[in-house]
Tab-separated table of C-alpha atoms in Angstrom:
chain	number	residue	atom	x	y	z
A	18	UNK	CA	275.323	21.861	-5.727
A	19	UNK	CA	278.970	20.822	-5.561
A	20	UNK	CA	279.435	22.682	-2.280
A	21	UNK	CA	276.619	21.070	-0.285
A	22	UNK	CA	275.933	17.964	-2.369
A	23	UNK	CA	273.010	17.207	-4.705
A	24	UNK	CA	271.311	15.077	-2.046
A	25	UNK	CA	270.709	18.298	-0.074
A	26	UNK	CA	269.143	20.210	-2.976
A	27	UNK	CA	265.445	19.440	-3.303
A	28	UNK	CA	264.644	21.563	-6.341
A	29	UNK	CA	265.590	24.479	-8.554
A	30	UNK	CA	262.793	27.036	-8.988
A	31	UNK	CA	262.926	29.768	-11.628
A	32	UNK	CA	260.913	31.896	-14.018
A	33	UNK	CA	261.825	31.456	-17.708
A	34	UNK	CA	261.808	35.264	-17.770
A	35	UNK	CA	261.907	37.161	-14.493
A	36	UNK	CA	258.776	39.288	-14.487
A	37	UNK	CA	258.411	41.322	-11.310
A	38	UNK	CA	262.166	41.828	-11.100
A	39	UNK	CA	262.083	44.060	-14.171
A	40	UNK	CA	261.489	41.643	-17.073
A	41	UNK	CA	264.968	40.126	-17.019
A	42	UNK	CA	265.483	37.852	-20.033
A	43	UNK	CA	268.218	35.235	-19.510
A	44	UNK	CA	270.658	34.453	-22.322
A	45	UNK	CA	269.425	31.954	-24.893
A	46	UNK	CA	270.179	28.443	-23.700
A	47	UNK	CA	270.655	29.361	-20.028
A	48	UNK	CA	267.485	27.783	-18.673
A	49	UNK	CA	267.951	24.729	-20.886
A	50	UNK	CA	271.434	24.269	-19.435
A	51	UNK	CA	270.015	24.590	-15.909
A	52	UNK	CA	267.364	21.990	-16.746
A	53	UNK	CA	270.009	19.569	-17.959
A	54	UNK	CA	272.140	20.197	-14.866
A	55	UNK	CA	269.165	19.376	-12.640
A	56	UNK	CA	268.573	16.193	-14.626
A	57	UNK	CA	272.192	15.119	-14.191
A	58	UNK	CA	272.094	15.617	-10.426
A	59	UNK	CA	268.575	14.261	-9.880
A	60	UNK	CA	267.212	17.635	-8.764
A	61	UNK	CA	263.627	18.607	-9.504
A	62	UNK	CA	263.266	21.509	-11.924
A	63	UNK	CA	260.275	23.774	-11.263
A	64	UNK	CA	259.305	26.410	-13.823
A	65	UNK	CA	257.343	29.352	-12.450
A	66	UNK	CA	255.119	30.277	-15.396
A	67	UNK	CA	252.646	32.357	-13.411
A	68	UNK	CA	253.597	35.363	-15.553
A	69	UNK	CA	255.026	33.759	-18.690
A	70	UNK	CA	252.420	31.042	-19.163
A	71	UNK	CA	249.438	30.963	-21.512
A	72	UNK	CA	250.896	32.813	-24.459
A	73	UNK	CA	252.514	35.750	-22.709
A	74	UNK	CA	255.839	35.143	-24.481
A	75	UNK	CA	254.352	33.513	-27.582
A	76	UNK	CA	253.799	29.766	-27.090
A	77	UNK	CA	251.418	28.349	-24.503
A	78	UNK	CA	254.349	28.061	-22.090
A	79	UNK	CA	257.659	29.902	-22.265
A	80	UNK	CA	259.584	26.681	-21.609
A	81	UNK	CA	258.589	25.646	-25.127
A	82	UNK	CA	260.916	28.341	-26.485
A	83	UNK	CA	263.841	26.438	-24.986
A	84	UNK	CA	262.444	22.981	-25.797
A	85	UNK	CA	262.430	21.873	-22.161
A	86	UNK	CA	259.924	19.931	-20.068
A	87	UNK	CA	260.083	20.795	-16.338
A	88	UNK	CA	259.189	18.411	-13.530
A	89	UNK	CA	256.679	20.981	-12.278
A	90	UNK	CA	255.055	24.073	-13.779
A	91	UNK	CA	253.263	26.591	-11.567
A	92	UNK	CA	250.633	28.750	-13.251
A	93	UNK	CA	247.968	31.359	-12.492
A	94	UNK	CA	247.161	34.750	-14.091
A	95	UNK	CA	246.551	33.684	-17.699
A	96	UNK	CA	244.744	30.531	-16.605
A	97	UNK	CA	241.617	32.634	-16.064
A	98	UNK	CA	242.891	35.825	-17.706
A	99	UNK	CA	242.838	37.305	-14.215
A	100	UNK	CA	239.058	37.634	-14.104
A	101	UNK	CA	238.767	35.320	-11.099
A	102	UNK	CA	241.480	33.878	-8.838
A	103	UNK	CA	242.898	30.503	-9.825
A	104	UNK	CA	246.269	28.819	-9.864
A	105	UNK	CA	247.434	25.360	-10.831
A	106	UNK	CA	250.468	23.127	-10.522
A	107	UNK	CA	251.301	20.726	-13.331
A	108	UNK	CA	253.593	17.793	-12.620
A	109	UNK	CA	255.346	15.180	-14.704
A	110	UNK	CA	254.120	11.590	-14.596
A	111	UNK	CA	257.212	10.386	-12.755
A	112	UNK	CA	256.504	12.870	-9.943
A	113	UNK	CA	252.816	11.999	-9.753
A	114	UNK	CA	253.566	8.281	-9.685
A	115	UNK	CA	255.789	8.664	-6.617
A	116	UNK	CA	253.058	10.592	-4.793
A	117	UNK	CA	250.299	8.188	-5.804
A	118	UNK	CA	252.313	5.061	-5.032
A	119	UNK	CA	253.345	6.476	-1.678
A	120	UNK	CA	249.737	6.997	-0.631
A	121	UNK	CA	249.030	3.284	-0.509
A	122	UNK	CA	245.360	2.521	-0.030
A	123	UNK	CA	244.671	5.991	1.350
A	124	UNK	CA	243.562	8.940	-0.759
A	125	UNK	CA	246.120	11.559	-1.744
A	126	UNK	CA	245.280	14.529	0.475
A	127	UNK	CA	245.316	17.514	-1.846
A	128	UNK	CA	241.938	19.121	-1.228
A	129	UNK	CA	241.816	22.572	0.353
A	130	UNK	CA	239.036	25.015	1.126
A	131	UNK	CA	239.145	26.821	-2.210
A	132	UNK	CA	240.568	24.056	-4.386
A	133	UNK	CA	238.778	23.460	-7.697
A	134	UNK	CA	236.376	26.325	-7.068
A	135	UNK	CA	233.533	25.767	-9.568
A	136	UNK	CA	233.285	29.399	-10.715
A	137	UNK	CA	237.038	29.698	-11.252
A	138	UNK	CA	237.128	26.326	-13.001
A	139	UNK	CA	234.288	27.353	-15.322
A	140	UNK	CA	236.053	30.601	-16.223
A	141	UNK	CA	239.334	28.760	-16.832
A	142	UNK	CA	237.644	26.337	-19.225
A	143	UNK	CA	236.173	29.206	-21.234
A	144	UNK	CA	239.506	31.032	-21.315
A	145	UNK	CA	241.246	27.885	-22.576
A	146	UNK	CA	238.759	27.773	-25.455
A	147	UNK	CA	239.821	31.295	-26.429
A	148	UNK	CA	243.471	30.257	-26.503
A	149	UNK	CA	242.560	27.369	-28.795
A	150	UNK	CA	240.488	29.636	-31.028
A	151	UNK	CA	243.270	31.838	-32.383
A	152	UNK	CA	244.212	33.981	-29.392
A	153	UNK	CA	247.687	32.463	-29.087
A	154	UNK	CA	248.380	33.091	-32.761
A	155	UNK	CA	247.264	36.704	-32.421
A	156	UNK	CA	249.478	37.113	-29.373
A	157	UNK	CA	252.503	35.900	-31.328
A	158	UNK	CA	251.773	38.388	-34.105
A	159	UNK	CA	251.116	41.254	-31.689
A	160	UNK	CA	254.186	40.360	-29.629
A	161	UNK	CA	256.471	40.583	-32.643
A	162	UNK	CA	255.010	43.988	-33.512
A	163	UNK	CA	255.370	45.178	-29.913
A	164	UNK	CA	259.047	44.228	-29.706
A	165	UNK	CA	259.800	45.904	-33.050
A	166	UNK	CA	257.947	49.023	-31.932
A	167	UNK	CA	259.701	49.239	-28.579
A	168	UNK	CA	263.061	48.654	-30.267
A	169	UNK	CA	262.374	51.733	-32.396
A	170	UNK	CA	262.559	53.777	-29.178
A	171	UNK	CA	266.218	52.896	-28.565
A	172	UNK	CA	267.255	56.210	-30.096
A	173	UNK	CA	265.461	58.163	-27.366
A	174	UNK	CA	267.907	59.930	-24.991
A	175	UNK	CA	266.433	58.178	-21.949
A	176	UNK	CA	266.260	54.603	-23.264
A	177	UNK	CA	269.134	52.475	-22.011
A	178	UNK	CA	267.720	49.053	-22.832
A	179	UNK	CA	264.757	47.375	-24.502
A	180	UNK	CA	264.175	43.741	-23.614
A	181	UNK	CA	261.463	41.127	-23.572
A	182	UNK	CA	259.822	38.371	-25.529
A	183	UNK	CA	256.388	38.407	-27.094
A	184	UNK	CA	253.854	40.356	-25.068
A	185	UNK	CA	256.155	40.698	-22.065
A	186	UNK	CA	258.628	43.536	-22.373
A	187	UNK	CA	260.444	46.339	-20.605
A	188	UNK	CA	262.216	49.594	-21.319
A	189	UNK	CA	264.971	50.667	-18.940
A	190	UNK	CA	265.305	54.422	-18.561
A	191	UNK	CA	268.731	55.927	-17.913
A	192	UNK	CA	270.422	59.318	-17.882
A	193	UNK	CA	273.687	57.864	-19.201
A	194	UNK	CA	273.459	55.205	-21.898
A	195	UNK	CA	277.098	54.146	-21.539
A	196	UNK	CA	277.147	53.773	-17.762
A	197	UNK	CA	273.458	52.758	-17.601
A	198	UNK	CA	272.927	55.318	-14.833
A	199	UNK	CA	269.273	55.107	-13.735
A	200	UNK	CA	266.935	58.058	-13.386
A	201	UNK	CA	267.585	60.026	-10.183
A	202	UNK	CA	265.497	59.148	-7.152
A	203	UNK	CA	264.430	62.796	-6.998
A	204	UNK	CA	262.514	62.229	-10.255
A	205	UNK	CA	260.340	59.647	-8.443
A	206	UNK	CA	260.184	57.579	-11.658
A	207	UNK	CA	257.764	54.934	-10.398
A	208	UNK	CA	255.133	57.577	-9.621
A	209	UNK	CA	255.733	60.326	-12.168
A	210	UNK	CA	256.318	58.114	-15.201
A	211	UNK	CA	253.283	55.989	-14.386
A	212	UNK	CA	251.108	59.074	-13.935
A	213	UNK	CA	252.254	60.528	-17.257
A	214	UNK	CA	251.583	57.253	-19.041
A	215	UNK	CA	248.161	56.968	-17.409
A	216	UNK	CA	247.241	60.491	-18.466
A	217	UNK	CA	248.327	59.558	-21.994
A	218	UNK	CA	245.990	56.564	-22.031
A	219	UNK	CA	248.702	53.972	-21.438
A	220	UNK	CA	248.786	51.408	-18.634
A	221	UNK	CA	252.286	50.205	-17.755
A	222	UNK	CA	254.125	48.995	-14.700
A	223	UNK	CA	256.649	51.595	-13.632
A	224	UNK	CA	259.312	50.055	-11.414
A	225	UNK	CA	261.100	52.176	-8.817
A	226	UNK	CA	264.401	52.100	-10.721
A	227	UNK	CA	262.933	53.584	-13.892
A	228	UNK	CA	262.086	50.366	-15.710
A	229	UNK	CA	258.797	50.395	-17.613
A	230	UNK	CA	257.056	47.028	-17.796
A	231	UNK	CA	254.634	45.992	-20.540
A	232	UNK	CA	252.172	43.095	-20.556
A	233	UNK	CA	249.324	44.050	-22.922
A	234	UNK	CA	246.489	41.610	-23.667
A	235	UNK	CA	247.017	38.973	-26.328
A	236	UNK	CA	243.966	40.227	-28.215
A	237	UNK	CA	245.688	43.500	-29.181
A	238	UNK	CA	245.263	44.671	-32.763
A	239	UNK	CA	248.006	46.289	-34.829
A	240	UNK	CA	246.417	49.630	-34.000
A	241	UNK	CA	246.503	48.876	-30.281
A	242	UNK	CA	250.202	48.028	-30.400
A	243	UNK	CA	251.015	51.120	-32.449
A	244	UNK	CA	249.139	53.241	-29.897
A	245	UNK	CA	251.232	51.723	-27.099
A	246	UNK	CA	254.432	52.723	-28.889
A	247	UNK	CA	253.177	56.216	-29.729
A	248	UNK	CA	252.029	56.902	-26.178
A	249	UNK	CA	255.248	55.514	-24.768
A	250	UNK	CA	257.298	57.935	-26.867
A	251	UNK	CA	255.098	60.810	-25.686
A	252	UNK	CA	255.592	59.711	-22.077
A	253	UNK	CA	259.361	59.521	-22.583
A	254	UNK	CA	259.439	63.014	-24.096
A	255	UNK	CA	257.491	64.370	-21.118
A	256	UNK	CA	259.877	62.618	-18.726
A	257	UNK	CA	262.819	64.135	-20.585
A	258	UNK	CA	261.402	67.571	-19.719
A	259	UNK	CA	261.229	66.719	-15.999
A	260	UNK	CA	263.533	69.240	-14.213
A	261	UNK	CA	265.070	66.514	-12.031
A	262	UNK	CA	265.831	64.411	-15.096
A	263	UNK	CA	267.229	67.375	-17.033
A	264	UNK	CA	269.539	68.195	-14.145
A	265	UNK	CA	270.823	64.605	-14.032
A	266	UNK	CA	271.479	64.693	-17.776
A	267	UNK	CA	273.489	67.916	-17.544
């Protein structure tokens, strides 16, 4: 901002927790500090809550954890629980007022071919009812149990890091806990680890660098969460026996 000037920065766009990058959780207070910096310089702050929104990290929106209100929030996924495609952009009143006032007597052109699709809208309304009927509370409870369970795997020889918040988490697999050396490429972690987990009745996202991503449904019971942990440990033990992994550990 100081290098090019705030007048040349339109907006700052970020996920409260980076999802597809490996579930990267920023330090507490980081995003709040960024929000305040944007406010000071008159830069729009846009929170990408496509992954973190609708209870994934606990509250309805992850920004609530940091007590911040963005200028924009982008959402999707949890809006319809993924059953039908739908996304939405929420904007603060001061942003909307500028758009509306700038339109003059003309209508604000924001209609597109698939905007406000009636089937998607109907599904979204029903999903919102579920959130209001105890699903968020269950997600908070299940998320706490999930994080405790995954943390119990830190003693495994391959676990270099456990991170996340609520029902969004990751385990980073390494062959050297001190140096955080990832699994060797020869072990094809994204394919082999996923296949082992699948065969064990566990659906995860296995990233190419040996990071295992978790995003179970908010309706999970205690038994469901415990099964996730148990099957994860089994998958880790099987991965530990992989010849390519054993060689890297030697």
